[in-house]
mmCIF file of C-alpha atoms in Angstrom:
data_model
loop_
_atom_site.group_PDB
_atom_site.id
_atom_site.type_symbol
_atom_site.label_atom_id
_atom_site.label_comp_id
_atom_site.label_asym_id
_atom_site.label_seq_id
_atom_site.Cartn_x
_atom_site.Cartn_y
_atom_site.Cartn_z
ATOM 1 C CA UNK W 1 34.628 -36.138 13.404
ATOM 2 C CA UNK W 2 35.636 -39.477 11.809
ATOM 3 C CA UNK W 3 38.232 -39.308 9.082
ATOM 4 C CA UNK W 4 37.068 -42.698 7.792
ATOM 5 C CA UNK W 5 34.440 -41.449 5.348
ATOM 6 C CA UNK W 6 35.342 -39.970 1.996
ATOM 7 C CA UNK W 7 33.352 -36.946 2.703
ATOM 8 C CA UNK W 8 35.370 -36.217 5.849
ATOM 9 C CA UNK W 9 38.567 -36.712 3.959
ATOM 10 C CA UNK W 10 37.850 -33.989 1.525
ATOM 11 C CA UNK W 11 36.685 -31.378 3.967
ATOM 12 C CA UNK W 12 39.873 -29.479 4.572
ATOM 13 C CA UNK W 13 40.058 -25.686 4.571
ATOM 14 C CA UNK W 14 40.647 -25.291 0.836
ATOM 15 C CA UNK W 15 37.743 -27.538 0.017
ATOM 16 C CA UNK W 16 35.535 -25.730 2.505
ATOM 17 C CA UNK W 17 36.020 -22.448 0.577
ATOM 18 C CA UNK W 18 35.500 -24.313 -2.699
ATOM 19 C CA UNK W 19 32.203 -25.671 -1.233
ATOM 20 C CA UNK W 20 31.027 -22.181 -0.421
ATOM 21 C CA UNK W 21 31.985 -20.787 -3.837
ATOM 22 C CA UNK W 22 30.386 -23.670 -5.748
ATOM 23 C CA UNK W 23 27.273 -23.769 -3.595
ATOM 24 C CA UNK W 24 26.669 -20.040 -4.055
ATOM 25 C CA UNK W 25 27.454 -19.796 -7.749
ATOM 26 C CA UNK W 26 26.065 -23.125 -9.064
ATOM 27 C CA UNK W 27 23.270 -23.734 -6.508
ATOM 28 C CA UNK W 28 21.938 -20.291 -5.639
ATOM 29 C CA UNK W 29 21.415 -16.960 -7.277
ATOM 30 C CA UNK W 30 18.431 -16.206 -9.489
ATOM 31 C CA UNK W 31 18.312 -18.083 -12.757
ATOM 32 C CA UNK W 32 17.521 -15.685 -15.511
ATOM 33 C CA UNK W 33 15.466 -17.505 -18.178
ATOM 34 C CA UNK W 34 15.000 -20.696 -16.241
ATOM 35 C CA UNK W 35 17.864 -22.298 -18.135
ATOM 36 C CA UNK W 36 21.458 -22.751 -17.133
ATOM 37 C CA UNK W 37 23.935 -23.228 -19.817
ATOM 38 C CA UNK W 38 27.418 -24.776 -19.250
ATOM 39 C CA UNK W 39 30.043 -25.925 -21.534
ATOM 40 C CA UNK W 40 30.072 -29.626 -20.956
ATOM 41 C CA UNK W 41 33.836 -30.071 -21.233
ATOM 42 C CA UNK W 42 34.867 -28.894 -17.789
ATOM 43 C CA UNK W 43 32.093 -30.223 -15.569
ATOM 44 C CA UNK W 44 34.857 -31.565 -13.497
ATOM 45 C CA UNK W 45 35.914 -32.436 -10.046
ATOM 46 C CA UNK W 46 34.695 -29.094 -8.710
ATOM 47 C CA UNK W 47 31.098 -30.034 -9.259
ATOM 48 C CA UNK W 48 31.701 -33.609 -8.280
ATOM 49 C CA UNK W 49 33.160 -32.363 -5.021
ATOM 50 C CA UNK W 50 30.011 -30.441 -4.282
ATOM 51 C CA UNK W 51 27.865 -33.450 -5.147
ATOM 52 C CA UNK W 52 30.013 -35.587 -2.914
ATOM 53 C CA UNK W 53 29.607 -33.314 0.031
ATOM 54 C CA UNK W 54 25.931 -32.647 -0.334
ATOM 55 C CA UNK W 55 24.798 -36.106 -1.250
ATOM 56 C CA UNK W 56 25.473 -39.429 0.491
ATOM 57 C CA UNK W 57 29.177 -39.940 0.166
ATOM 58 C CA UNK W 58 28.884 -43.668 -0.290
ATOM 59 C CA UNK W 59 26.776 -43.292 -3.370
ATOM 60 C CA UNK W 60 29.453 -41.231 -5.030
ATOM 61 C CA UNK W 61 32.580 -43.167 -3.923
ATOM 62 C CA UNK W 62 31.089 -46.602 -3.520
ATOM 63 C CA UNK W 63 31.988 -48.896 -0.668
ATOM 64 C CA UNK S 1 26.233 -20.423 -29.284
ATOM 65 C CA UNK S 2 26.122 -16.651 -28.841
ATOM 66 C CA UNK S 3 24.249 -15.010 -26.001
ATOM 67 C CA UNK S 4 24.112 -12.492 -23.246
ATOM 68 C CA UNK S 5 25.580 -13.844 -19.993
ATOM 69 C CA UNK S 6 23.825 -12.327 -16.954
ATOM 70 C CA UNK S 7 25.697 -11.624 -13.725
ATOM 71 C CA UNK S 8 23.238 -9.716 -11.593
ATOM 72 C CA UNK S 9 20.181 -7.487 -11.379
ATOM 73 C CA UNK S 10 20.516 -4.050 -9.697
ATOM 74 C CA UNK S 11 18.315 -1.035 -9.119
ATOM 75 C CA UNK S 12 20.950 1.597 -9.579
ATOM 76 C CA UNK S 13 24.092 1.983 -11.605
ATOM 77 C CA UNK S 14 27.182 0.787 -9.885
ATOM 78 C CA UNK S 15 29.631 3.537 -8.879
ATOM 79 C CA UNK S 16 32.636 1.823 -10.451
ATOM 80 C CA UNK S 17 33.837 0.335 -13.745
ATOM 81 C CA UNK S 18 32.106 -2.967 -14.554
ATOM 82 C CA UNK S 19 35.236 -4.709 -15.801
ATOM 83 C CA UNK S 20 35.210 -8.023 -17.642
ATOM 84 C CA UNK S 21 33.380 -11.332 -17.194
ATOM 85 C CA UNK S 22 33.991 -15.085 -17.010
ATOM 86 C CA UNK S 23 35.176 -15.226 -20.679
ATOM 87 C CA UNK S 24 37.047 -11.952 -20.474
ATOM 88 C CA UNK S 25 34.154 -10.270 -22.242
ATOM 89 C CA UNK S 26 33.537 -6.541 -21.470
ATOM 90 C CA UNK S 27 30.517 -5.991 -19.202
ATOM 91 C CA UNK S 28 27.706 -3.545 -19.648
ATOM 92 C CA UNK S 29 24.568 -2.457 -17.877
ATOM 93 C CA UNK S 30 21.305 -3.260 -19.740
ATOM 94 C CA UNK S 31 18.522 -0.997 -18.636
ATOM 95 C CA UNK S 32 15.213 -2.856 -17.854
ATOM 96 C CA UNK S 33 12.813 -0.165 -16.854
ATOM 97 C CA UNK S 34 13.683 0.872 -13.315
ATOM 98 C CA UNK S 35 16.106 -1.996 -12.970
ATOM 99 C CA UNK S 36 19.326 -2.861 -14.738
ATOM 100 C CA UNK S 37 21.117 -6.075 -15.423
ATOM 101 C CA UNK S 38 24.848 -6.426 -15.755
ATOM 102 C CA UNK S 39 25.689 -8.685 -18.656
ATOM 103 C CA UNK S 40 28.421 -9.626 -21.162
ATOM 104 C CA UNK S 41 28.211 -10.942 -24.718
ATOM 105 C CA UNK S 42 29.648 -14.432 -25.055
ATOM 106 C CA UNK S 43 30.267 -16.674 -28.034
ATOM 107 C CA UNK S 44 30.350 -19.990 -26.239
ATOM 108 C CA UNK S 45 28.873 -21.535 -23.104
ATOM 109 C CA UNK S 46 31.379 -21.194 -20.196
ATOM 110 C CA UNK S 47 32.700 -24.357 -18.618
ATOM 111 C CA UNK S 48 32.192 -24.434 -14.859
ATOM 112 C CA UNK S 49 35.857 -24.617 -13.980
ATOM 113 C CA UNK S 50 36.944 -23.415 -10.624
ATOM 114 C CA UNK S 51 38.541 -20.409 -12.352
ATOM 115 C CA UNK S 52 35.246 -19.518 -14.096
ATOM 116 C CA UNK S 53 33.280 -19.854 -10.924
ATOM 117 C CA UNK S 54 35.618 -17.517 -9.041
ATOM 118 C CA UNK S 55 35.478 -15.035 -11.899
ATOM 119 C CA UNK S 56 31.646 -15.110 -11.773
ATOM 120 C CA UNK S 57 31.762 -14.402 -8.032
ATOM 121 C CA UNK S 58 34.428 -11.758 -8.556
ATOM 122 C CA UNK S 59 32.154 -9.881 -10.913
ATOM 123 C CA UNK S 60 29.281 -9.980 -8.423
ATOM 124 C CA UNK S 61 31.623 -8.881 -5.563
ATOM 125 C CA UNK S 62 32.785 -5.951 -7.641
ATOM 126 C CA UNK S 63 29.193 -4.928 -8.227
ATOM 127 C CA UNK S 64 28.265 -5.427 -4.554
ATOM 128 C CA UNK S 65 31.155 -3.171 -3.550
ATOM 129 C CA UNK S 66 29.917 -0.505 -5.960
ATOM 130 C CA UNK S 67 26.094 -0.631 -5.362
ATOM 131 C CA UNK S 68 24.090 -1.211 -2.226
ATOM 132 C CA UNK S 69 21.651 -3.766 -3.702
ATOM 133 C CA UNK S 70 22.605 -6.671 -5.918
ATOM 134 C CA UNK S 71 20.695 -9.830 -6.853
ATOM 135 C CA UNK S 72 23.259 -12.348 -8.045
ATOM 136 C CA UNK S 73 22.396 -14.539 -11.032
ATOM 137 C CA UNK S 74 23.386 -18.147 -11.107
ATOM 138 C CA UNK S 75 26.400 -19.235 -13.116
ATOM 139 C CA UNK S 76 25.427 -19.969 -16.669
ATOM 140 C CA UNK S 77 22.360 -17.765 -16.874
ATOM 141 C CA UNK S 78 22.296 -16.852 -20.538
ATOM 142 C CA UNK S 79 19.641 -15.127 -22.716
ATOM 143 C CA UNK S 80 19.652 -14.414 -26.416
ATOM 144 C CA UNK S 81 19.920 -10.677 -26.355
ATOM 145 C CA UNK S 82 18.879 -7.371 -24.674
ATOM 146 C CA UNK S 83 15.296 -7.704 -25.928
ATOM 147 C CA UNK S 84 15.029 -11.163 -24.397
ATOM 148 C CA UNK S 85 16.476 -9.880 -21.158
ATOM 149 C CA UNK S 86 13.981 -7.045 -20.905
ATOM 150 C CA UNK S 87 11.123 -9.418 -21.791
ATOM 151 C CA UNK S 88 12.126 -11.439 -18.695
ATOM 152 C CA UNK S 89 12.870 -8.678 -16.310
ATOM 153 C CA UNK S 90 10.285 -6.036 -17.043
ATOM 154 C CA UNK S 91 7.146 -8.075 -16.144
ATOM 155 C CA UNK S 92 8.832 -9.111 -12.849
ATOM 156 C CA UNK S 93 10.173 -5.768 -11.965
ATOM 157 C CA UNK S 94 8.016 -5.229 -8.928
ATOM 158 C CA UNK S 95 8.987 -8.445 -7.231
ATOM 159 C CA UNK S 96 12.658 -8.147 -8.187
ATOM 160 C CA UNK S 97 12.532 -4.537 -6.772
ATOM 161 C CA UNK S 98 11.234 -5.870 -3.476
ATOM 162 C CA UNK S 99 14.009 -8.470 -3.302
ATOM 163 C CA UNK S 100 16.545 -5.771 -3.992
ATOM 164 C CA UNK S 101 15.111 -3.700 -1.243
ATOM 165 C CA UNK S 102 15.348 -6.706 1.056
ATOM 166 C CA UNK S 103 19.103 -7.111 0.420
ATOM 167 C CA UNK S 104 19.984 -3.476 0.211
ATOM 168 C CA UNK S 105 23.144 -2.696 2.282
ATOM 169 C CA UNK S 106 23.257 -6.379 3.369
ATOM 170 C CA UNK S 107 25.510 -9.369 2.968
ATOM 171 C CA UNK S 108 25.266 -13.135 3.307
ATOM 172 C CA UNK S 109 27.114 -14.995 6.025
ATOM 173 C CA UNK S 110 27.180 -18.814 5.826
ATOM 174 C CA UNK S 111 27.418 -21.319 8.688
ATOM 175 C CA UNK S 112 28.139 -24.957 8.091
ATOM 176 C CA UNK S 113 27.614 -27.530 10.874
ATOM 177 C CA UNK S 114 29.690 -30.685 10.934
ATOM 178 C CA UNK S 115 29.408 -33.651 13.231
ATOM 179 C CA UNK S 116 28.074 -37.171 13.481
ATOM 180 C CA UNK S 117 24.745 -38.039 11.977
ATOM 181 C CA UNK S 118 21.591 -38.350 14.007
ATOM 182 C CA UNK S 119 18.607 -40.050 12.469
ATOM 183 C CA UNK S 120 16.647 -36.924 11.584
ATOM 184 C CA UNK S 121 15.221 -36.833 8.005
ATOM 185 C CA UNK S 122 14.567 -40.542 7.661
ATOM 186 C CA UNK S 123 13.836 -42.414 4.441
ATOM 187 C CA UNK S 124 10.345 -43.200 5.580
ATOM 188 C CA UNK S 125 7.872 -41.358 3.424
ATOM 189 C CA UNK S 126 5.050 -43.829 3.493
ATOM 190 C CA UNK S 127 2.548 -41.319 4.785
ATOM 191 C CA UNK S 128 1.727 -37.687 4.330
ATOM 192 C CA UNK S 129 2.400 -37.132 8.010
ATOM 193 C CA UNK S 130 5.878 -38.716 7.691
ATOM 194 C CA UNK S 131 6.535 -36.491 4.635
ATOM 195 C CA UNK S 132 5.610 -33.369 6.536
ATOM 196 C CA UNK S 133 7.771 -34.427 9.484
ATOM 197 C CA UNK S 134 10.783 -34.844 7.094
ATOM 198 C CA UNK S 135 10.082 -31.441 5.526
ATOM 199 C CA UNK S 136 9.931 -29.743 8.846
ATOM 200 C CA UNK S 137 13.137 -31.353 9.976
ATOM 201 C CA UNK S 138 14.965 -30.359 6.863
ATOM 202 C CA UNK S 139 14.054 -26.668 7.136
ATOM 203 C CA UNK S 140 13.556 -26.130 10.848
ATOM 204 C CA UNK S 141 16.713 -26.112 13.000
ATOM 205 C CA UNK S 142 14.645 -26.793 16.125
ATOM 206 C CA UNK S 143 13.789 -30.236 14.739
ATOM 207 C CA UNK S 144 16.745 -30.843 12.460
ATOM 208 C CA UNK S 145 19.680 -29.807 14.577
ATOM 209 C CA UNK S 146 18.897 -28.560 18.098
ATOM 210 C CA UNK S 147 22.628 -28.556 18.923
ATOM 211 C CA UNK S 148 22.882 -25.498 16.693
ATOM 212 C CA UNK S 149 20.269 -23.485 18.548
ATOM 213 C CA UNK S 150 22.629 -21.826 21.090
ATOM 214 C CA UNK S 151 24.708 -20.380 18.229
ATOM 215 C CA UNK S 152 21.615 -19.268 16.322
ATOM 216 C CA UNK S 153 20.367 -17.483 19.454
ATOM 217 C CA UNK S 154 23.700 -15.765 19.853
ATOM 218 C CA UNK S 155 23.573 -14.547 16.289
ATOM 219 C CA UNK S 156 19.883 -13.635 16.262
ATOM 220 C CA UNK S 157 20.360 -9.907 16.996
ATOM 221 C CA UNK S 158 22.328 -9.579 13.681
ATOM 222 C CA UNK S 159 20.098 -11.744 11.499
ATOM 223 C CA UNK S 160 17.582 -10.044 9.158
ATOM 224 C CA UNK S 161 16.704 -13.228 7.331
ATOM 225 C CA UNK S 162 17.687 -16.889 7.550
ATOM 226 C CA UNK S 163 17.748 -19.917 5.289
ATOM 227 C CA UNK S 164 18.324 -23.253 7.082
ATOM 228 C CA UNK S 165 18.899 -26.527 5.343
ATOM 229 C CA UNK S 166 19.679 -29.926 6.951
ATOM 230 C CA UNK S 167 21.680 -32.319 4.764
ATOM 231 C CA UNK S 168 21.576 -36.043 5.075
ATOM 232 C CA UNK S 169 25.316 -36.195 4.555
ATOM 233 C CA UNK S 170 27.525 -36.551 7.519
ATOM 234 C CA UNK S 171 29.878 -35.007 8.438
ATOM 235 C CA UNK S 172 28.134 -31.962 6.889
ATOM 236 C CA UNK S 173 24.890 -31.850 8.797
ATOM 237 C CA UNK S 174 23.359 -28.446 7.970
ATOM 238 C CA UNK S 175 23.900 -25.201 6.313
ATOM 239 C CA UNK S 176 22.578 -21.805 7.449
ATOM 240 C CA UNK S 177 22.653 -18.618 5.390
ATOM 241 C CA UNK S 178 22.206 -15.350 7.304
ATOM 242 C CA UNK S 179 21.348 -11.914 5.779
ATOM 243 C CA UNK S 180 23.264 -9.345 7.870
ATOM 244 C CA UNK S 181 23.696 -5.602 7.524
ATOM 245 C CA UNK S 182 27.089 -5.005 5.970
ATOM 246 C CA UNK S 183 28.094 -2.584 8.740
ATOM 247 C CA UNK S 184 27.407 -5.347 11.313
ATOM 248 C CA UNK S 185 29.436 -8.096 9.688
ATOM 249 C CA UNK S 186 32.386 -7.606 12.069
ATOM 250 C CA UNK S 187 30.084 -7.699 15.095
ATOM 251 C CA UNK S 188 28.419 -10.819 13.630
ATOM 252 C CA UNK S 189 31.868 -12.527 13.221
ATOM 253 C CA UNK S 190 32.751 -11.618 16.844
ATOM 254 C CA UNK S 191 29.523 -13.105 18.103
ATOM 255 C CA UNK S 192 30.058 -16.185 15.963
ATOM 256 C CA UNK S 193 33.623 -16.611 17.364
ATOM 257 C CA UNK S 194 32.227 -16.490 20.930
ATOM 258 C CA UNK S 195 29.263 -18.745 20.353
ATOM 259 C CA UNK S 196 29.011 -22.233 21.862
ATOM 260 C CA UNK S 197 27.662 -25.214 20.086
ATOM 261 C CA UNK S 198 26.136 -28.492 21.324
ATOM 262 C CA UNK S 199 28.505 -31.400 22.030
ATOM 263 C CA UNK S 200 29.927 -33.075 18.892
ATOM 264 C CA UNK S 201 29.136 -30.142 16.578
ATOM 265 C CA UNK S 202 31.779 -28.129 14.701
ATOM 266 C CA UNK S 203 30.629 -24.975 12.986
ATOM 267 C CA UNK S 204 32.437 -22.917 10.337
ATOM 268 C CA UNK S 205 31.574 -19.371 9.329
ATOM 269 C CA UNK S 206 32.242 -17.838 5.907
ATOM 270 C CA UNK S 207 31.402 -14.454 4.385
ATOM 271 C CA UNK S 208 30.556 -11.850 3.669
ATOM 272 C CA UNK S 209 29.185 -13.069 0.375
ATOM 273 C CA UNK S 210 26.823 -11.301 -1.984
ATOM 274 C CA UNK S 211 23.266 -12.407 -1.091
ATOM 275 C CA UNK S 212 23.072 -15.471 -3.388
ATOM 276 C CA UNK S 213 20.783 -17.404 -1.016
ATOM 277 C CA UNK S 214 18.346 -14.565 -0.816
ATOM 278 C CA UNK S 215 17.976 -13.896 -4.510
ATOM 279 C CA UNK S 216 15.204 -16.491 -4.830
ATOM 280 C CA UNK S 217 13.844 -17.961 -8.026
ATOM 281 C CA UNK S 218 12.767 -15.815 -10.943
ATOM 282 C CA UNK S 219 9.218 -14.836 -9.979
ATOM 283 C CA UNK S 220 6.358 -16.265 -11.998
#
């Protein structure tokens, strides 16, 4: 596995468990009411990490 | 904003204290016909910090330890009050009851497959046939990630349901969620430890989790 990509660089053990937690709690589970409410202050690196891992890393980090 | 933050839907009262929620609020069970929802009254929308996400999962774990069937709600699921909650749950009770039956006594195990990319789900969507090919690849491990098939075969005796998703994001290539009887989780982990993967593939296993990936959408 290449360590050259940003996504590879953030996939250590701690991040892997963060990924699982975030994927389950923010991405899965039944949405009651069809609407999800977050406080905006605090959408932070946790969510960005998930986006970085599950989307093309280059789009997030640039080249 | 004020509201009722929802953690999970169950079909029997948990055999333990509910505790507190993501904002430290006391939790209570709201009866919705034959079902019940565990909820807490909040005065502000919770920020999705790592601490809050862990707290949300901790509530759901506590419930899953105290009741055999739990449908986790997504973080941030808020309704106005008990009446609004019942109005949502009651008309859907039959379907939610079936989902609870499906996850009763079961837990989620999650596999993540890492490796180098192969050109599977391509960007070409110029035709309906190409779109269908991409869809099939995304959700069908036989097309999306055949290197994972030996491991999936080794785990198959333990798997009651499966969700497979290919990601176009190397090194994370795919995710698989398995629904497994709780009493077989250790045997599943043993089989996973012994399983072999195709060349160039590294697979991690996590769990048991509450059955987040098997809760589904709120039925129509």
